[in-house]
Amino acid sequence: MTPDELSHVLSAALASAVADGTFALDADAVPTSVHVERPKQREHGDWATNVALQLAKKAGVPPRELAQELATRLGSTPGIKAVDVAGPGFLNITLEAGAAGELARTIVESGAAYGRNDSEAGKKVNLEFVSANPTGPIHIGGVRWAAVGDSLARVLEASGAEVTREYYFNDHGAQIDRFARSLLARARGQEAPEDGYGGQYIAEIADAVIADAVAAGDTDPRDLPDAEAQEVFRSRGVERMFGEIKSSLHDFGVDFDVFFHEDSLHGSGAVDRAVARLQDAGRMFEADGATWLRTTDFGDDKDRVVIKSDGDAAYIAGDIAYYLDKRERGFDEAIIMLGADHHGYVGRMMAVCAAFGDTPGVNLQLLIGQMVNLVKDGQPVRMSKRAGTVVTLEDLVDAVGVDAARYSLARSSVDTSIDLDLDLLASATNENPVYYVQYAHSRTCAVDRNAADRSVARGDGFDPALLDHETEAVLLGRLTEFPRIVAQAAELREPHRVARYLEGLAADYHKWYSERRVLPYPDEEVETVHRTRLWLNDAVRQVLANGLDLLGVSAPERM
RNA sequence: GCGCCUGUAGCUCAGCGGAUAGAGCGUCUGCCUCCGGAGCAGAAGGUCGGGGGUUCGAGUCCCUCCAGGCGCACCA
């Protein structure tokens, strides 16, 4: 029996008690689906609900009395072994072992589909993340969004949404100019401009640009007049940087569907059209020679300049056009993941959304994630190119590998800032919980290999009532939760819940493994109990694999 | 000054109003003649930052104070 089914049974019992006048409740006060949850204490049964506590006041009945009435009505339901009233009025429900154990077969037969749900079905979602400027390699902060963002995309897809992963290249404006000037200066052996970029990668990109140009039969850009040379370094340098960012993300297991170039918005007239639309809607005004968007009408703390007094578009103009573009491409929800250093955008972007007549928080959702801090010897280390303390995506992967990197970044809530210890990163990789989860998976695979050797096969028999050990009830309960965890991770946009779930599942599996043998001893015959346990082993294997996949982490068969 | 996020075990972090607050790592004690010891069992370790409030019930919600992080441009 699944929690959903149990929930319906409870609702029905409640409804019938209201219908025959046992409880004096308005029909609309009766919840359509009763919330059931896994109790922390095993003694409290397989499932528990607090409906009686919540409805007691409305019904004018003491909670325990209300609970007792429900317990009586549930008592004879097939699959339910016992219903107890506990504490202030909880209902603790214990299922028949067979009813619970049936799940093992369901999971194995569902395969990769187990965990998929329809909580986000029908939604067309644009998920924008990373979007680091193409003026340098992706550093540790961006890697967090790569790991979390891609995992969120996977979780949303598993919940029925159609997701487009999008990366916004800020390839327009002053930062790119600084990047181009830095490349040119470096190529000519000059000092980096005061406001420019000076890392080692600048030299590498500069050299590559020269080589690219020469290979294409063009003049060595160093010999061109300044303006022309800078343009060559800009276009070829940015192209190079795009390539590096794309390939390092790909190596990290993150592939975007769309790389959107800010420059295209300015070149195509999209900015002008978006601004005109807000003007027609009466959201703009002129002041001090500039054109403003009255974002304060929608809760922003100050109005924003869209067209500067020198006639150039301000940065937000691109964002306005970009948002409109996403909506015109048919996305119901535009989700943007931003670092905490950009949370100042929230107010103005939500106002932009509202100014177009959309609903902030629905059509546009901004997810703010806290920063990743570097720590050495317990002391915070400021990332500095000069001091050589910049940690890039490649550095992180080189140090711990893709699986450990993705897992450690995706397993905690983005609301908390993460401290990464550089020394710990380089040495003690074994402390990463990813190995605990992966080990459980490879253990299930080892059992499968041995089962094949002993000719234990699932198909030959399955009797769920034989899954009657304490650790089996716990394990089955955990397996039942998986689809809800995925749905919850999608709804709350919190993929880290999947990782935490897997750690719990791995622990339950290891405990079961140490209590119950899947295979017969050498002198024993193969019996139904062995085959039945193999079903359970394989169900765990499937869920671990499905969960790890949602995190973009591999599920190794051996390690 | 204003706004957002955070404060839970020695460390890193879970815990979308429920029962005795958890995990990994670290420390200590046990457990491999049979399916993987990267594991299991047990122990030690907590004023859930402080104080008020709401509630049958608060780590969770509200107020306030303290501490830390990050923001408050006609920069991008």
XYZ file of C-alpha atoms (C1' of nucleotides) in Angstrom:
635
model
C 0.000 0.000 0.000
C 1.444 3.352 -1.009
C 1.106 6.475 1.132
C -1.225 7.902 -1.495
C -3.523 4.918 -1.223
C -3.412 5.100 2.538
C -4.208 8.769 2.359
C -7.282 8.033 0.272
C -8.436 5.361 2.659
C -8.192 7.846 5.506
C -10.074 10.499 3.566
C -12.829 8.037 2.812
C -13.130 7.019 6.456
C -13.314 10.647 7.454
C -15.887 11.456 4.812
C -18.119 8.568 5.844
C -17.966 9.624 9.489
C -19.045 13.102 8.462
C -21.745 11.759 6.168
C -23.401 9.653 8.851
C -23.226 12.486 11.340
C -20.598 11.036 13.665
C -18.487 14.160 13.244
C -20.099 17.560 12.982
C -17.828 18.957 10.284
C -18.542 21.099 7.249
C -17.885 19.215 4.064
C -15.268 21.755 2.996
C -13.400 21.277 6.273
C -12.663 17.696 5.328
C -9.293 17.493 3.591
C -9.398 15.783 0.205
C -6.151 14.043 0.933
C -5.003 13.332 4.445
C -1.338 13.927 5.121
C 0.518 10.794 6.194
C 4.172 10.684 7.100
C 6.865 8.299 8.224
C 7.229 8.493 12.011
C 10.737 8.974 13.307
C 10.290 6.223 15.866
C 9.752 2.738 14.558
C 7.427 1.929 17.450
C 5.029 4.459 15.990
C 4.279 2.202 13.061
C 4.814 2.453 9.347
C 2.784 5.597 8.847
C 1.312 8.261 11.065
C -1.144 11.076 10.640
C -2.182 14.037 12.730
C -5.592 14.667 11.111
C -7.402 14.042 14.355
C -5.368 16.749 16.080
C -6.038 19.194 13.309
C -9.759 18.583 13.039
C -10.567 18.154 16.720
C -11.273 21.800 17.374
C -13.452 22.237 14.293
C -15.401 19.091 15.084
C -15.755 19.936 18.750
C -14.519 16.484 19.695
C -11.460 15.655 21.804
C -8.623 14.650 19.456
C -8.115 11.192 20.934
C -11.806 10.440 20.622
C -11.830 11.534 17.008
C -8.718 9.456 16.373
C -10.291 6.417 17.997
C -13.333 6.664 15.765
C -11.129 6.782 12.673
C -9.055 3.878 13.960
C -12.159 1.768 14.328
C -13.294 2.542 10.800
C -9.852 1.705 9.379
C -9.358 -1.467 11.346
C -10.716 -3.877 8.779
C -9.039 -2.404 5.711
C -7.114 -5.048 3.742
C -3.364 -4.485 3.970
C -3.605 -2.618 7.263
C -2.420 -4.689 10.188
C -3.009 -2.295 13.067
C -4.168 1.211 13.801
C -3.271 2.723 17.162
C -4.148 5.986 18.805
C -1.086 7.484 20.428
C -0.024 10.546 22.355
C -2.312 13.565 22.042
C -4.204 11.999 19.130
C -1.870 10.621 16.492
C -2.946 7.680 14.401
C -0.158 5.151 14.037
C -0.688 2.714 11.215
C 1.124 -0.555 10.667
C 0.822 -2.348 7.336
C 0.791 -6.055 6.633
C 4.283 -7.184 5.669
C 2.969 -8.477 2.362
C 1.253 -5.215 1.501
C 4.471 -3.325 2.163
C 6.751 -5.848 0.493
C 4.876 -5.785 -2.782
C 6.653 -2.503 -3.419
C 9.940 -4.280 -4.097
C 8.495 -5.875 -7.197
C 6.794 -2.667 -8.287
C 10.075 -0.801 -8.172
C 12.072 -3.395 -10.070
C 9.414 -3.545 -12.747
C 9.208 0.241 -13.014
C 12.965 0.481 -13.435
C 14.264 3.957 -14.265
C 10.702 5.285 -14.173
C 10.328 4.723 -10.425
C 10.413 8.133 -8.785
C 8.982 9.963 -11.754
C 5.839 11.864 -10.896
C 3.530 14.451 -12.414
C 3.759 17.232 -9.841
C 5.142 19.636 -12.464
C 3.446 18.060 -15.448
C 2.609 20.296 -18.358
C 4.889 23.122 -17.366
C 7.333 24.535 -19.847
C 10.244 25.803 -17.793
C 13.267 27.867 -18.731
C 15.986 27.300 -16.172
C 18.854 29.742 -16.379
C 21.949 29.063 -14.305
C 25.699 29.613 -14.153
C 25.667 32.450 -16.713
C 29.206 33.426 -15.689
C 30.789 36.195 -17.715
C 32.912 34.921 -20.600
C 35.911 36.858 -19.348
C 37.549 33.966 -17.547
C 37.178 30.361 -16.492
C 34.311 29.275 -14.256
C 35.321 29.505 -10.642
C 34.049 27.674 -7.621
C 30.984 29.869 -7.116
C 29.728 29.130 -10.603
C 30.388 25.437 -10.138
C 27.847 25.324 -7.342
C 25.141 26.618 -9.662
C 26.226 24.170 -12.328
C 25.809 21.247 -9.947
C 22.616 22.437 -8.288
C 21.055 23.865 -11.431
C 21.560 20.773 -13.521
C 20.257 18.604 -10.717
C 17.207 20.833 -10.361
C 16.614 20.500 -14.086
C 16.731 16.728 -13.764
C 14.373 16.742 -10.795
C 11.904 18.990 -12.627
C 12.032 16.741 -15.674
C 11.424 13.707 -13.481
C 8.371 15.528 -12.174
C 6.931 16.019 -15.617
C 8.152 19.474 -16.584
C 9.650 20.275 -19.962
C 12.914 22.002 -19.097
C 15.280 24.092 -21.176
C 18.685 24.620 -19.599
C 19.913 28.047 -20.536
C 23.156 29.967 -20.113
C 23.214 33.744 -20.597
C 26.478 35.100 -21.923
C 27.040 38.714 -20.955
C 29.019 39.409 -24.084
C 28.022 43.040 -24.407
C 29.388 46.056 -22.649
C 32.297 47.307 -20.619
C 33.467 44.061 -19.052
C 34.019 42.503 -22.432
C 35.886 45.603 -23.538
C 38.163 45.258 -20.534
C 38.681 41.622 -21.404
C 39.634 42.521 -24.986
C 42.009 45.280 -23.862
C 43.629 42.856 -21.422
C 44.227 40.320 -24.160
C 45.681 42.921 -26.481
C 47.961 44.325 -23.809
C 49.201 40.880 -22.877
C 49.791 39.944 -26.507
C 51.945 43.011 -26.955
C 53.857 42.317 -23.775
C 52.388 45.324 -21.991
C 51.086 45.637 -18.453
C 47.468 44.642 -17.968
C 45.125 47.641 -17.953
C 44.369 48.928 -14.476
C 40.795 47.686 -14.554
C 41.638 44.630 -16.634
C 42.169 40.941 -16.109
C 45.594 39.560 -15.329
C 45.428 35.824 -14.781
C 47.609 33.280 -16.512
C 44.654 32.280 -18.650
C 44.750 35.712 -20.293
C 48.155 34.928 -21.740
C 46.930 31.546 -22.949
C 43.863 33.009 -24.596
C 45.919 35.795 -26.175
C 48.320 33.267 -27.659
C 45.428 31.161 -28.897
C 43.778 34.177 -30.532
C 46.977 34.972 -32.420
C 47.351 31.364 -33.509
C 43.683 31.207 -34.582
C 44.003 34.392 -36.614
C 47.181 33.332 -38.330
C 45.788 29.890 -39.042
C 42.774 31.534 -40.664
C 45.105 33.464 -42.951
C 44.520 36.808 -41.224
C 47.127 39.328 -40.217
C 48.721 38.848 -36.829
C 46.339 40.983 -34.768
C 49.249 42.480 -32.844
C 50.241 44.302 -36.001
C 46.826 45.861 -36.572
C 45.889 49.367 -35.461
C 44.683 49.423 -31.845
C 40.971 49.559 -32.513
C 41.030 46.769 -35.077
C 43.367 44.664 -32.970
C 41.146 45.020 -29.945
C 38.144 43.944 -31.991
C 39.974 40.811 -33.145
C 40.943 39.974 -29.593
C 37.401 40.644 -28.462
C 35.631 38.463 -30.962
C 38.145 35.634 -31.104
C 38.900 35.822 -27.387
C 35.259 35.635 -26.401
C 34.769 32.756 -28.824
C 37.673 30.931 -27.182
C 36.276 31.583 -23.724
C 32.844 30.339 -24.782
C 34.461 27.160 -25.998
C 36.361 26.599 -22.784
C 33.346 27.232 -20.599
C 31.164 24.926 -22.654
C 33.686 22.126 -22.663
C 34.480 22.321 -18.959
C 30.771 22.279 -18.163
C 30.330 19.335 -20.482
C 33.124 17.481 -18.720
C 31.260 18.244 -15.495
C 28.201 16.521 -16.916
C 26.270 19.723 -17.499
C 25.016 20.418 -21.003
C 22.947 23.458 -21.810
C 20.235 23.506 -24.443
C 20.652 27.191 -25.172
C 23.629 29.504 -24.866
C 22.022 32.900 -25.151
C 24.140 35.867 -26.165
C 23.288 39.221 -24.660
C 24.833 40.851 -27.707
C 22.102 39.376 -29.894
C 19.436 41.301 -27.979
C 21.081 44.604 -28.798
C 21.837 43.740 -32.400
C 18.379 42.448 -33.231
C 16.376 45.376 -31.902
C 14.909 43.196 -29.164
C 15.889 45.736 -26.533
C 14.190 48.554 -28.421
C 11.039 46.511 -28.847
C 10.896 45.521 -25.196
C 11.393 49.099 -24.076
C 8.746 50.312 -26.490
C 6.332 47.810 -25.090
C 6.838 49.043 -21.551
C 6.513 52.596 -22.830
C 3.166 51.762 -24.442
C 2.073 50.224 -21.186
C 2.831 53.521 -19.466
C 5.539 52.113 -17.246
C 8.340 54.429 -18.376
C 9.133 58.060 -17.715
C 11.799 60.604 -18.639
C 13.933 62.342 -16.039
C 17.366 63.910 -15.944
C 17.857 63.103 -19.601
C 17.412 59.387 -19.038
C 14.546 56.952 -19.583
C 13.337 55.176 -16.458
C 11.183 52.193 -15.630
C 8.894 52.898 -12.694
C 9.749 49.727 -10.843
C 8.619 51.250 -7.552
C 5.047 50.657 -8.743
C 5.801 46.987 -8.182
C 7.662 46.983 -4.918
C 11.205 47.853 -5.975
C 12.953 50.275 -3.635
C 13.903 52.710 -6.394
C 13.121 53.340 -10.040
C 15.637 52.088 -12.587
C 17.331 53.775 -15.505
C 16.821 51.786 -18.688
C 18.230 54.200 -21.266
C 21.080 56.283 -19.891
C 21.323 59.996 -20.542
C 24.115 59.324 -23.044
C 21.648 57.257 -25.070
C 23.201 53.865 -24.292
C 21.113 51.071 -22.895
C 21.699 50.372 -19.204
C 22.373 46.787 -18.183
C 18.815 46.174 -17.097
C 17.633 46.891 -20.638
C 19.170 43.614 -21.714
C 17.500 41.793 -18.840
C 14.148 43.285 -19.775
C 14.484 42.181 -23.375
C 15.778 38.794 -22.303
C 12.838 38.163 -20.017
C 10.395 39.135 -22.742
C 12.230 36.891 -25.169
C 11.846 33.900 -22.859
C 8.146 34.525 -22.501
C 7.749 34.914 -26.252
C 9.513 31.604 -26.720
C 6.606 30.087 -24.840
C 7.995 29.406 -21.389
C 5.425 29.473 -18.599
C 8.076 29.815 -15.949
C 11.451 31.482 -16.205
C 13.611 30.363 -13.299
C 16.930 32.108 -12.757
C 19.521 30.963 -10.261
C 21.665 33.770 -8.907
C 24.427 34.088 -6.376
C 23.809 36.101 -3.235
C 26.057 38.815 -4.625
C 23.300 39.486 -7.139
C 20.304 39.342 -4.885
C 19.853 43.058 -5.359
C 18.337 42.159 -8.740
C 15.358 40.452 -7.249
C 13.266 43.539 -6.596
C 13.849 45.116 -9.978
C 13.448 41.906 -11.974
C 10.215 41.044 -10.236
C 9.052 44.566 -11.046
C 9.993 44.031 -14.694
C 7.952 40.846 -14.672
C 4.966 42.662 -13.194
C 5.365 45.607 -15.577
C 4.808 43.207 -18.464
C 1.591 42.124 -16.777
C 3.018 38.819 -15.571
C 2.949 37.350 -12.093
C 6.175 37.621 -10.100
C 7.022 34.378 -8.352
C 5.151 32.375 -10.973
C 6.199 33.475 -14.438
C 9.526 34.636 -13.069
C 11.237 32.916 -10.169
C 14.598 33.960 -8.807
C 16.485 31.450 -6.726
C 19.167 33.052 -4.631
C 22.006 30.830 -3.533
C 24.623 31.715 -0.962
C 28.306 31.857 -1.709
C 31.007 29.233 -1.594
C 33.861 30.264 0.674
C 37.364 28.948 0.544
C 38.912 28.020 3.857
C 42.467 27.119 4.726
C 43.538 26.179 8.249
C 40.177 27.350 9.502
C 40.697 30.804 8.058
C 38.682 32.213 5.166
C 40.674 32.698 2.005
C 39.695 35.500 -0.311
C 39.769 34.343 -3.898
C 42.494 36.284 -5.607
C 44.091 35.704 -8.971
C 47.230 37.392 -7.750
C 47.544 35.119 -4.712
C 46.759 32.058 -6.786
C 43.746 31.173 -4.653
C 41.202 31.080 -7.456
C 39.677 27.640 -7.632
C 38.173 26.862 -11.006
C 35.853 24.108 -12.101
C 38.842 22.218 -13.476
C 40.775 22.611 -10.227
C 37.901 21.177 -8.251
C 37.404 18.254 -10.604
C 41.124 17.546 -10.701
C 41.177 17.463 -6.912
C 38.175 15.256 -6.158
C 36.621 14.118 -9.420
C 33.253 14.940 -10.946
C 31.145 12.722 -8.686
C 32.512 14.031 -5.404
C 32.456 17.608 -6.639
C 28.888 17.476 -7.877
C 27.663 15.620 -4.842
C 29.283 17.838 -2.245
C 27.920 20.949 -3.939
C 24.446 19.537 -4.488
C 23.852 17.975 -1.081
C 23.294 21.129 0.906
C 20.608 23.779 0.682
C 21.576 26.764 -1.446
C 20.397 28.946 1.445
C 23.534 28.106 3.364
C 26.954 29.261 2.368
C 29.427 26.430 1.917
C 32.934 26.369 3.324
C 35.377 24.397 1.243
C 38.692 23.516 2.811
C 41.393 23.539 0.162
C 43.641 21.046 1.949
C 40.793 18.717 2.781
C 39.724 18.888 -0.825
C 43.112 17.805 -2.062
C 43.622 14.985 0.426
C 40.830 13.314 2.345
C 38.298 12.708 -0.389
C 36.973 9.666 1.411
C 35.036 11.754 3.836
C 32.579 12.702 1.128
C 29.212 11.007 1.757
C 28.975 10.314 -1.961
C 31.164 7.270 -1.404
C 28.835 5.989 1.254
C 25.945 6.111 -1.207
C 27.950 4.791 -4.129
C 29.301 1.984 -1.991
C 25.789 0.883 -1.154
C 24.991 0.795 -4.852
C 28.060 -1.210 -5.770
C 27.257 -3.567 -2.936
C 23.840 -4.275 -4.426
C 25.646 -5.030 -7.670
C 28.048 -7.390 -5.922
C 25.071 -9.245 -4.503
C 23.638 -9.507 -8.008
C 26.874 -10.935 -9.372
C 27.035 -13.513 -6.616
C 23.365 -14.333 -7.050
C 24.006 -15.119 -10.698
C 26.843 -17.437 -9.666
C 24.558 -19.262 -7.239
C 21.688 -19.379 -9.742
C 19.426 -17.279 -7.584
C 17.041 -15.510 -9.931
C 14.205 -13.134 -9.127
C 11.757 -14.533 -11.629
C 11.576 -17.845 -9.876
C 9.656 -16.573 -6.916
C 8.523 -13.648 -4.849
C 6.683 -13.803 -1.547
C 6.499 -10.337 -0.006
C 5.274 -11.716 3.295
C 8.763 -13.121 3.819
C 10.122 -9.566 4.086
C 9.197 -9.512 7.738
C 12.355 -8.346 9.466
C 12.498 -5.006 11.207
C 15.171 -3.729 8.816
C 12.967 -4.747 5.896
C 10.004 -2.742 7.126
C 12.299 0.266 7.490
C 13.894 -0.238 4.093
C 10.555 -0.667 2.320
C 9.206 2.429 4.003
C 12.193 4.382 2.773
C 11.770 3.091 -0.769
C 8.131 4.155 -0.723
C 9.102 7.713 -0.039
C 11.254 8.208 -3.108
C 8.614 9.578 -5.504
C 7.479 12.082 -2.899
C 11.036 13.182 -2.267
C 11.534 13.829 -5.969
C 8.266 15.723 -6.210
C 9.111 17.737 -3.133
C 12.589 18.552 -4.439
C 10.983 19.805 -7.649
C 8.252 21.843 -5.984
C 10.583 23.496 -3.518
C 13.404 23.759 -6.061
C 15.625 21.984 -3.553
C 17.461 19.111 -5.211
C 19.627 18.594 -2.132
C 16.716 16.665 -0.644
C 17.445 13.855 -3.067
C 21.015 13.547 -1.794
C 19.895 13.469 1.827
C 17.318 10.862 1.004
C 19.928 8.673 -0.667
C 22.163 8.844 2.383
C 19.284 7.562 4.485
C 18.485 4.837 1.975
C 22.117 3.737 1.843
C 22.183 3.505 5.635
C 18.979 1.440 5.701
C 20.392 -0.861 3.054
C 23.675 -1.414 4.881
C 21.775 -2.251 8.067
C 19.540 -4.694 6.254
C 22.555 -6.243 4.572
C 24.217 -6.925 7.890
C 21.043 -8.488 9.317
C 19.751 -10.534 6.411
C 21.515 -12.692 3.827
C 20.256 -12.571 0.286
C 22.068 -15.709 -0.852
C 21.850 -19.146 0.698
C 24.869 -20.475 2.561
C 26.983 -22.908 0.517
C 25.267 -25.936 2.021
C 21.731 -24.595 1.586
C 19.208 -24.904 -1.202
C 17.943 -21.832 -3.034
C 14.541 -20.996 -1.641
C 11.833 -18.412 -2.165
C 13.148 -16.302 0.681
C 16.438 -15.811 -1.163
C 14.699 -14.894 -4.385
C 12.398 -12.526 -2.552
C 15.319 -10.766 -0.883
C 16.976 -10.460 -4.254
C 13.930 -8.502 -5.409
C 14.416 -6.157 -2.494
C 18.149 -5.871 -3.157
C 17.448 -4.976 -6.748
C 14.762 -2.488 -5.807
C 17.314 -0.684 -3.642
C 19.820 -0.822 -6.463
C 17.277 0.757 -8.795
C 16.357 3.584 -6.459
C 19.977 4.370 -5.630
C 20.748 4.489 -9.345
C 17.705 6.646 -10.116
C 18.538 9.037 -7.296
C 22.191 9.365 -8.162
C 21.202 10.062 -11.738
C 19.066 12.976 -10.567
C 22.225 14.409 -9.047
C 24.335 13.756 -12.116
C 26.488 11.367 -10.121
C 27.528 7.949 -11.409
C 26.284 4.711 -9.853
C 29.335 2.433 -10.090
C 28.954 -1.351 -10.164
C 32.362 -1.743 -8.572
C 34.590 0.654 -6.722
C 20.928 52.999 8.063
C 17.762 49.594 4.817
C 17.134 44.666 2.454
C 18.174 39.226 1.626
C 20.560 34.701 3.682
C 22.636 32.133 7.823
C 23.451 30.766 13.321
C 21.575 23.004 15.289
C 27.163 17.705 18.111
C 34.492 18.922 17.882
C 34.070 19.888 11.989
C 30.739 20.024 7.464
C 25.637 20.129 7.259
C 20.104 17.800 7.278
C 15.476 18.572 9.583
C 8.491 22.660 4.096
C 4.152 22.948 13.123
C 4.423 16.959 15.575
C 6.111 12.207 19.488
C 12.869 10.769 22.601
C 16.542 16.823 17.342
C 19.641 13.469 13.058
C 23.623 12.068 9.197
C 28.640 12.100 7.347
C 33.511 12.966 9.087
C 36.486 12.971 13.723
C 37.134 10.336 18.954
C 36.445 5.665 21.992
C 34.799 0.121 22.372
C 33.332 -4.255 19.938
C 32.203 -7.261 15.011
C 35.199 -10.554 8.927
C 36.509 -19.484 8.594
C 30.352 -18.032 4.194
C 26.741 -12.442 -0.241
C 32.192 -6.205 -0.627
C 34.891 -4.034 6.779
C 34.519 2.243 1.655
C 30.283 -1.748 6.180
C 27.601 -2.907 10.970
C 26.627 -2.589 16.506
C 27.461 0.455 20.734
C 29.571 4.917 23.531
C 30.808 9.899 24.231
C 29.378 14.643 22.403
C 23.426 19.637 22.074
C 21.071 26.148 26.735
C 18.857 24.083 18.253
C 22.724 32.207 19.022
C 19.755 35.127 23.451
C 14.853 36.827 24.988
C 9.616 37.345 24.298
C 5.015 35.634 21.721
C 1.316 32.375 18.744
C -0.179 26.995 19.326
C -2.741 21.090 22.276
C 2.451 20.997 20.414
C 8.018 25.485 18.083
C 14.764 23.850 15.796
C 10.542 25.016 12.351
C 5.778 30.511 12.483
C 5.735 36.052 14.461
C 8.426 40.156 17.157
C 13.024 41.780 19.170
C 18.213 41.736 20.231
C 23.239 39.697 19.181
C 26.794 37.579 15.607
C 28.483 36.357 10.559
C 27.924 36.535 4.996
C 26.073 39.297 0.795
C 23.832 43.413 -1.369
C 21.804 48.634 -1.654
C 24.802 52.816 -9.495
C 22.713 56.690 -15.394
C 28.856 49.504 -13.437
C 28.173 45.220 -15.928
